[in-house]
mmCIF file of C-alpha atoms in Angstrom:
data_model
loop_
_atom_site.group_PDB
_atom_site.id
_atom_site.type_symbol
_atom_site.label_atom_id
_atom_site.label_comp_id
_atom_site.label_asym_id
_atom_site.label_seq_id
_atom_site.Cartn_x
_atom_site.Cartn_y
_atom_site.Cartn_z
ATOM 1 C CA UNK C 251 -0.065 0.038 -0.042
ATOM 2 C CA UNK C 252 1.066 3.555 -0.587
ATOM 3 C CA UNK C 253 2.083 5.009 2.589
ATOM 4 C CA UNK C 254 1.292 8.456 1.425
ATOM 5 C CA UNK C 255 -2.372 7.308 1.576
ATOM 6 C CA UNK C 256 -1.880 6.117 5.164
ATOM 7 C CA UNK C 257 -0.357 9.455 5.898
ATOM 8 C CA UNK C 258 -3.627 11.221 4.277
ATOM 9 C CA UNK C 259 -5.771 9.115 6.447
ATOM 10 C CA UNK C 260 -3.987 9.734 9.830
ATOM 11 C CA UNK C 261 -3.962 13.374 8.991
ATOM 12 C CA UNK C 262 -7.671 13.352 8.362
ATOM 13 C CA UNK C 263 -8.261 11.630 11.467
ATOM 14 C CA UNK C 264 -6.072 14.106 13.347
ATOM 15 C CA UNK C 265 -7.530 17.551 11.953
ATOM 16 C CA UNK C 266 -11.095 16.804 10.660
ATOM 17 C CA UNK C 267 -12.562 16.053 13.982
ATOM 18 C CA UNK C 268 -11.435 19.069 15.884
ATOM 19 C CA UNK C 269 -11.934 21.341 13.098
ATOM 20 C CA UNK C 270 -15.685 20.533 13.002
ATOM 21 C CA UNK C 271 -17.010 18.757 15.984
ATOM 22 C CA UNK C 272 -16.880 20.727 19.349
ATOM 23 C CA UNK C 273 -15.775 17.647 21.405
ATOM 24 C CA UNK C 274 -12.578 16.970 23.049
ATOM 25 C CA UNK C 275 -9.796 19.128 21.225
ATOM 26 C CA UNK C 276 -12.518 20.332 19.033
ATOM 27 C CA UNK C 277 -14.221 21.983 22.141
ATOM 28 C CA UNK C 278 -10.965 23.603 22.898
ATOM 29 C CA UNK C 279 -10.332 24.694 19.353
ATOM 30 C CA UNK C 280 -13.859 26.184 19.198
ATOM 31 C CA UNK C 281 -13.439 27.976 22.476
ATOM 32 C CA UNK C 282 -10.206 29.567 21.506
ATOM 33 C CA UNK C 283 -11.853 31.027 18.266
ATOM 34 C CA UNK C 284 -14.893 32.255 20.506
ATOM 35 C CA UNK C 285 -12.525 34.026 22.992
ATOM 36 C CA UNK C 286 -10.585 35.315 19.993
ATOM 37 C CA UNK C 287 -13.537 37.079 18.760
ATOM 38 C CA UNK C 288 -14.467 38.298 22.160
ATOM 39 C CA UNK C 289 -10.999 39.957 22.776
ATOM 40 C CA UNK C 290 -11.506 41.682 19.340
ATOM 41 C CA UNK C 291 -14.811 43.004 20.543
ATOM 42 C CA UNK C 292 -16.971 40.838 18.239
ATOM 43 C CA UNK C 293 -18.799 38.443 20.426
ATOM 44 C CA UNK C 294 -20.128 35.349 19.011
ATOM 45 C CA UNK C 295 -22.297 32.199 20.063
ATOM 46 C CA UNK C 296 -20.370 29.058 20.535
ATOM 47 C CA UNK C 297 -22.752 27.192 18.353
ATOM 48 C CA UNK C 298 -22.119 29.461 15.349
ATOM 49 C CA UNK C 299 -18.458 27.865 15.018
ATOM 50 C CA UNK C 300 -19.206 24.405 13.826
ATOM 51 C CA UNK C 301 -21.968 25.710 11.464
ATOM 52 C CA UNK C 302 -19.407 28.214 9.887
ATOM 53 C CA UNK C 303 -16.837 25.289 9.683
ATOM 54 C CA UNK C 304 -19.014 22.904 7.892
ATOM 55 C CA UNK C 305 -18.069 23.997 4.368
ATOM 56 C CA UNK C 306 -14.379 24.393 5.121
ATOM 57 C CA UNK C 307 -14.408 20.886 6.916
ATOM 58 C CA UNK C 308 -15.899 19.323 3.866
ATOM 59 C CA UNK C 309 -12.426 20.002 1.907
ATOM 60 C CA UNK C 310 -10.802 17.568 4.258
ATOM 61 C CA UNK C 311 -13.485 14.841 2.927
ATOM 62 C CA UNK C 312 -12.806 15.780 -0.680
ATOM 63 C CA UNK C 313 -9.102 15.801 -0.223
ATOM 64 C CA UNK C 314 -9.380 12.278 1.428
ATOM 65 C CA UNK C 315 -11.152 10.942 -1.488
ATOM 66 C CA UNK C 316 -8.935 12.450 -4.006
ATOM 67 C CA UNK C 317 -5.957 10.842 -2.048
ATOM 68 C CA UNK C 318 -7.551 7.505 -2.021
ATOM 69 C CA UNK C 319 -8.006 7.622 -5.869
ATOM 70 C CA UNK C 320 -4.553 9.372 -6.543
ATOM 71 C CA UNK C 321 -2.523 6.789 -4.282
ATOM 72 C CA UNK C 322 -4.714 3.750 -4.943
ATOM 73 C CA UNK C 323 -1.647 2.112 -6.412
ATOM 74 C CA UNK C 324 0.597 -0.365 -4.537
ATOM 75 C CA UNK C 325 4.123 1.094 -3.816
ATOM 76 C CA UNK C 326 7.340 -0.683 -3.148
ATOM 77 C CA UNK C 327 9.648 0.459 -0.319
ATOM 78 C CA UNK C 328 13.152 -0.268 0.620
ATOM 79 C CA UNK C 329 12.877 -1.500 4.065
ATOM 80 C CA UNK C 330 15.560 -1.528 6.659
ATOM 81 C CA UNK C 331 15.818 -2.799 10.287
ATOM 82 C CA UNK C 332 14.137 -0.368 12.713
ATOM 83 C CA UNK C 333 16.241 0.987 15.515
ATOM 84 C CA UNK C 334 13.630 0.082 18.292
ATOM 85 C CA UNK C 335 12.271 -3.262 18.838
ATOM 86 C CA UNK C 336 8.891 -4.052 17.407
ATOM 87 C CA UNK C 337 6.080 -4.688 19.601
ATOM 88 C CA UNK C 338 3.283 -6.644 18.282
ATOM 89 C CA UNK C 339 -0.058 -5.356 19.142
ATOM 90 C CA UNK C 340 -2.948 -7.776 19.283
ATOM 91 C CA UNK C 341 -6.059 -5.966 18.645
ATOM 92 C CA UNK C 342 -9.000 -7.888 20.122
ATOM 93 C CA UNK C 343 -12.600 -7.252 19.501
ATOM 94 C CA UNK C 344 -13.098 -6.476 23.129
ATOM 95 C CA UNK C 345 -10.479 -3.741 22.937
ATOM 96 C CA UNK C 346 -12.231 -2.212 20.085
ATOM 97 C CA UNK C 347 -15.780 -2.568 21.832
ATOM 98 C CA UNK C 348 -14.327 -1.032 24.955
ATOM 99 C CA UNK C 349 -12.789 1.863 22.843
ATOM 100 C CA UNK C 350 -16.105 2.687 21.129
ATOM 101 C CA UNK C 351 -18.052 2.480 24.388
ATOM 102 C CA UNK C 352 -15.416 5.009 25.869
ATOM 103 C CA UNK C 353 -15.815 7.439 22.881
ATOM 104 C CA UNK C 354 -19.554 7.447 23.179
ATOM 105 C CA UNK C 355 -19.415 7.995 26.821
ATOM 106 C CA UNK C 356 -17.057 10.920 26.410
ATOM 107 C CA UNK C 357 -19.321 12.472 23.760
ATOM 108 C CA UNK C 358 -22.561 11.803 25.683
ATOM 109 C CA UNK C 359 -21.332 13.063 28.987
ATOM 110 C CA UNK C 360 -19.636 16.200 27.577
ATOM 111 C CA UNK C 361 -22.964 16.847 25.590
ATOM 112 C CA UNK C 362 -25.238 16.717 28.509
ATOM 113 C CA UNK C 363 -23.086 18.028 31.323
ATOM 114 C CA UNK C 364 -21.485 20.757 28.879
ATOM 115 C CA UNK C 365 -18.257 19.905 30.644
ATOM 116 C CA UNK C 366 -15.278 18.582 28.760
ATOM 117 C CA UNK C 367 -13.707 17.449 32.100
ATOM 118 C CA UNK C 368 -16.591 15.296 32.941
ATOM 119 C CA UNK C 369 -16.722 13.917 29.411
ATOM 120 C CA UNK C 370 -12.985 12.819 29.511
ATOM 121 C CA UNK C 371 -13.398 11.570 33.159
ATOM 122 C CA UNK C 372 -16.088 9.196 31.650
ATOM 123 C CA UNK C 373 -14.026 7.973 29.035
ATOM 124 C CA UNK C 374 -11.226 7.232 31.390
ATOM 125 C CA UNK C 375 -13.361 5.286 33.875
ATOM 126 C CA UNK C 376 -14.701 3.172 31.066
ATOM 127 C CA UNK C 377 -11.050 2.106 30.437
ATOM 128 C CA UNK C 378 -10.306 1.798 33.940
ATOM 129 C CA UNK C 379 -13.400 -0.355 34.725
ATOM 130 C CA UNK C 380 -13.130 -2.603 31.748
ATOM 131 C CA UNK C 381 -9.735 -3.994 32.743
ATOM 132 C CA UNK C 382 -8.697 -4.128 29.150
ATOM 133 C CA UNK C 383 -5.427 -2.274 29.824
ATOM 134 C CA UNK C 384 -3.234 -2.672 33.045
ATOM 135 C CA UNK C 385 -3.588 0.393 35.225
ATOM 136 C CA UNK C 386 0.085 1.084 35.178
ATOM 137 C CA UNK C 387 0.087 1.141 31.367
ATOM 138 C CA UNK C 388 -2.877 3.554 31.381
ATOM 139 C CA UNK C 389 -1.162 5.536 34.031
ATOM 140 C CA UNK C 390 1.973 6.081 31.749
ATOM 141 C CA UNK C 391 -0.357 7.037 28.752
ATOM 142 C CA UNK C 392 -2.328 9.635 30.869
ATOM 143 C CA UNK C 393 0.936 11.113 31.856
ATOM 144 C CA UNK C 394 2.098 11.564 28.370
ATOM 145 C CA UNK C 395 -1.048 13.284 27.398
ATOM 146 C CA UNK C 396 -0.779 15.414 30.330
ATOM 147 C CA UNK C 397 2.635 16.656 28.997
ATOM 148 C CA UNK C 398 1.239 17.230 25.532
ATOM 149 C CA UNK C 399 -1.582 19.485 26.950
ATOM 150 C CA UNK C 400 0.918 21.255 28.947
ATOM 151 C CA UNK C 401 2.945 22.140 25.948
ATOM 152 C CA UNK C 402 -0.200 23.250 23.972
ATOM 153 C CA UNK C 403 -0.994 25.388 27.021
ATOM 154 C CA UNK C 404 2.344 27.057 27.058
ATOM 155 C CA UNK C 405 2.174 27.840 23.434
ATOM 156 C CA UNK C 406 -1.326 29.213 23.509
ATOM 157 C CA UNK C 407 -0.367 31.403 26.371
ATOM 158 C CA UNK C 408 2.587 32.779 24.516
ATOM 159 C CA UNK C 409 0.364 33.559 21.429
ATOM 160 C CA UNK C 410 -2.360 35.216 23.490
ATOM 161 C CA UNK C 411 0.344 37.326 24.859
ATOM 162 C CA UNK C 412 1.616 38.243 21.562
ATOM 163 C CA UNK C 413 -1.842 39.106 20.452
ATOM 164 C CA UNK C 414 -2.462 41.369 23.278
ATOM 165 C CA UNK C 415 0.909 43.034 22.715
ATOM 166 C CA UNK C 416 -0.120 43.674 19.133
ATOM 167 C CA UNK C 417 -3.516 45.100 20.317
ATOM 168 C CA UNK C 418 -1.940 47.218 22.996
ATOM 169 C CA UNK C 419 0.534 48.864 20.499
ATOM 170 C CA UNK C 420 -1.987 49.848 17.982
ATOM 171 C CA UNK C 421 -0.190 48.331 15.164
ATOM 172 C CA UNK C 422 -3.081 46.198 14.005
ATOM 173 C CA UNK C 423 -4.995 49.360 13.026
ATOM 174 C CA UNK C 424 -2.015 50.427 10.903
ATOM 175 C CA UNK C 425 -1.813 46.745 9.413
ATOM 176 C CA UNK C 426 -5.496 46.838 8.666
ATOM 177 C CA UNK C 427 -5.156 50.143 6.989
ATOM 178 C CA UNK C 428 -2.218 48.875 4.925
ATOM 179 C CA UNK C 429 -4.017 45.662 3.963
ATOM 180 C CA UNK C 430 -7.300 47.697 2.964
ATOM 181 C CA UNK C 431 -5.201 49.943 0.763
ATOM 182 C CA UNK C 432 -3.583 47.023 -0.868
ATOM 183 C CA UNK C 433 -6.761 45.033 -1.505
ATOM 184 C CA UNK C 434 -9.025 47.867 -2.329
ATOM 185 C CA UNK C 435 -12.689 46.827 -2.547
ATOM 186 C CA UNK C 436 -11.891 43.529 -3.933
ATOM 187 C CA UNK C 437 -12.973 40.904 -1.453
ATOM 188 C CA UNK C 438 -11.264 37.883 -3.314
ATOM 189 C CA UNK C 439 -7.932 39.567 -2.814
ATOM 190 C CA UNK C 440 -8.549 40.283 0.755
ATOM 191 C CA UNK C 441 -9.651 36.722 1.477
ATOM 192 C CA UNK C 442 -6.316 35.609 -0.328
ATOM 193 C CA UNK C 443 -4.224 37.866 1.704
ATOM 194 C CA UNK C 444 -5.827 36.682 4.946
ATOM 195 C CA UNK C 445 -5.148 33.077 3.949
ATOM 196 C CA UNK C 446 -1.495 33.786 3.161
ATOM 197 C CA UNK C 447 -0.738 35.631 6.419
ATOM 198 C CA UNK C 448 -2.614 32.662 8.214
ATOM 199 C CA UNK C 449 -0.520 30.116 6.443
ATOM 200 C CA UNK C 450 2.620 31.889 7.137
ATOM 201 C CA UNK C 451 1.880 32.428 10.799
ATOM 202 C CA UNK C 452 0.614 28.795 11.269
ATOM 203 C CA UNK C 453 3.609 27.343 9.420
ATOM 204 C CA UNK C 454 6.046 28.989 11.735
ATOM 205 C CA UNK C 455 4.339 28.196 15.082
ATOM 206 C CA UNK C 456 3.113 24.591 13.935
ATOM 207 C CA UNK C 457 -0.249 24.803 16.087
ATOM 208 C CA UNK C 458 -3.591 25.833 14.816
ATOM 209 C CA UNK C 459 -4.660 26.209 18.441
ATOM 210 C CA UNK C 460 -1.952 28.745 19.314
ATOM 211 C CA UNK C 461 -2.457 30.645 15.896
ATOM 212 C CA UNK C 462 -6.120 31.644 16.447
ATOM 213 C CA UNK C 463 -5.520 34.502 18.912
ATOM 214 C CA UNK C 464 -3.055 36.019 16.466
ATOM 215 C CA UNK C 465 -5.206 35.466 13.335
ATOM 216 C CA UNK C 466 -8.353 36.670 15.185
ATOM 217 C CA UNK C 467 -6.608 39.836 16.193
ATOM 218 C CA UNK C 468 -5.575 40.505 12.630
ATOM 219 C CA UNK C 469 -8.504 39.152 10.425
ATOM 220 C CA UNK C 470 -11.605 40.304 12.575
ATOM 221 C CA UNK C 471 -10.772 44.156 12.173
ATOM 222 C CA UNK C 472 -9.732 43.556 8.678
ATOM 223 C CA UNK C 473 -12.717 41.625 7.755
ATOM 224 C CA UNK C 474 -15.026 44.083 9.370
ATOM 225 C CA UNK C 475 -13.325 46.782 7.360
ATOM 226 C CA UNK C 476 -14.191 44.685 4.089
ATOM 227 C CA UNK C 477 -17.748 44.181 5.255
ATOM 228 C CA UNK C 478 -17.486 40.379 5.838
ATOM 229 C CA UNK C 479 -19.968 38.481 7.611
ATOM 230 C CA UNK C 480 -19.363 37.034 11.144
ATOM 231 C CA UNK C 481 -19.725 33.484 9.722
ATOM 232 C CA UNK C 482 -17.358 34.152 7.016
ATOM 233 C CA UNK C 483 -14.825 35.447 9.625
ATOM 234 C CA UNK C 484 -15.227 32.410 11.696
ATOM 235 C CA UNK C 485 -14.656 30.161 8.716
ATOM 236 C CA UNK C 486 -11.650 32.108 7.553
ATOM 237 C CA UNK C 487 -9.823 32.127 10.953
ATOM 238 C CA UNK C 488 -10.647 28.455 11.561
ATOM 239 C CA UNK C 489 -9.551 27.409 7.971
ATOM 240 C CA UNK C 490 -6.463 29.416 7.918
ATOM 241 C CA UNK C 491 -5.216 28.027 11.331
ATOM 242 C CA UNK C 492 -6.279 24.377 10.349
ATOM 243 C CA UNK C 493 -4.478 24.568 6.946
ATOM 244 C CA UNK C 494 -1.408 25.943 8.239
ATOM 245 C CA UNK C 495 -1.321 23.208 10.789
ATOM 246 C CA UNK C 496 -1.941 20.445 8.433
ATOM 247 C CA UNK C 497 1.079 21.451 6.202
ATOM 248 C CA UNK C 498 3.456 22.973 8.772
ATOM 249 C CA UNK C 499 6.726 20.901 9.376
ATOM 250 C CA UNK C 500 6.565 21.653 13.051
ATOM 251 C CA UNK C 501 3.058 20.375 13.589
ATOM 252 C CA UNK C 502 2.173 17.116 15.281
ATOM 253 C CA UNK C 503 -0.038 16.444 12.198
ATOM 254 C CA UNK C 504 2.940 16.263 10.003
ATOM 255 C CA UNK C 505 5.568 14.990 12.357
ATOM 256 C CA UNK C 506 3.482 11.975 13.780
ATOM 257 C CA UNK C 507 2.815 10.245 10.535
ATOM 258 C CA UNK C 508 6.329 11.127 8.963
ATOM 259 C CA UNK C 509 8.003 9.453 11.927
ATOM 260 C CA UNK C 510 5.712 6.449 12.193
ATOM 261 C CA UNK C 511 5.556 5.742 8.441
ATOM 262 C CA UNK C 512 9.504 6.298 8.037
ATOM 263 C CA UNK C 513 10.558 4.169 11.155
ATOM 264 C CA UNK C 514 12.056 1.535 8.899
ATOM 265 C CA UNK C 515 14.085 4.101 7.015
#
């Protein structure tokens, strides 16, 4: 099988859910968008975000379908011995069933309690009570997850601080004025400029979550000056951050599949 197709499937699984669905990481992603609008003095409702991201998120589905067609032919790879000892994973039906139950429990509890913490706790309890995995192994996995969340938190705090500095200095107004002068009344040119800025910022940071505060501080005043609707602004900010994240060499979405699929050299 062509590993590029596997990379596309992994990337789709990593990015599509949080871009569209307000659960888990998606809930965090949508909350950051909402807070970005609030800081830009343009408050929005939380339920508006997933609706605005419906059309952009469909691009992931179209891209996956194209990839399945384009990379459908088998490909031969020169394999070398992996550095680490391979561990065989026995995927039993019971493991799949428990995983599905944990996912459903997480979604349902979060939906009815409106709390991501309780939703995550429900999913964790399903794994602990089921006894599918040893408690020690689960503990190690949770610690690794906490480390990842800590890293994301630090990056987001840094990005929020940078956005706050830009707002405080008043340079955003100058930038918006300059961009408006360049684009004139051409809405298409304005959107292209916004996407390019978003891609450059996200490619450098490597995180769509951390990019949103910066993009919101830039895009919302510019979009308002161009007469864009709120839904269009939500879609632009969410899409620009997600697109950059999907293609950034410093992103988990690219580093993970690359490292995993290239483990044998």
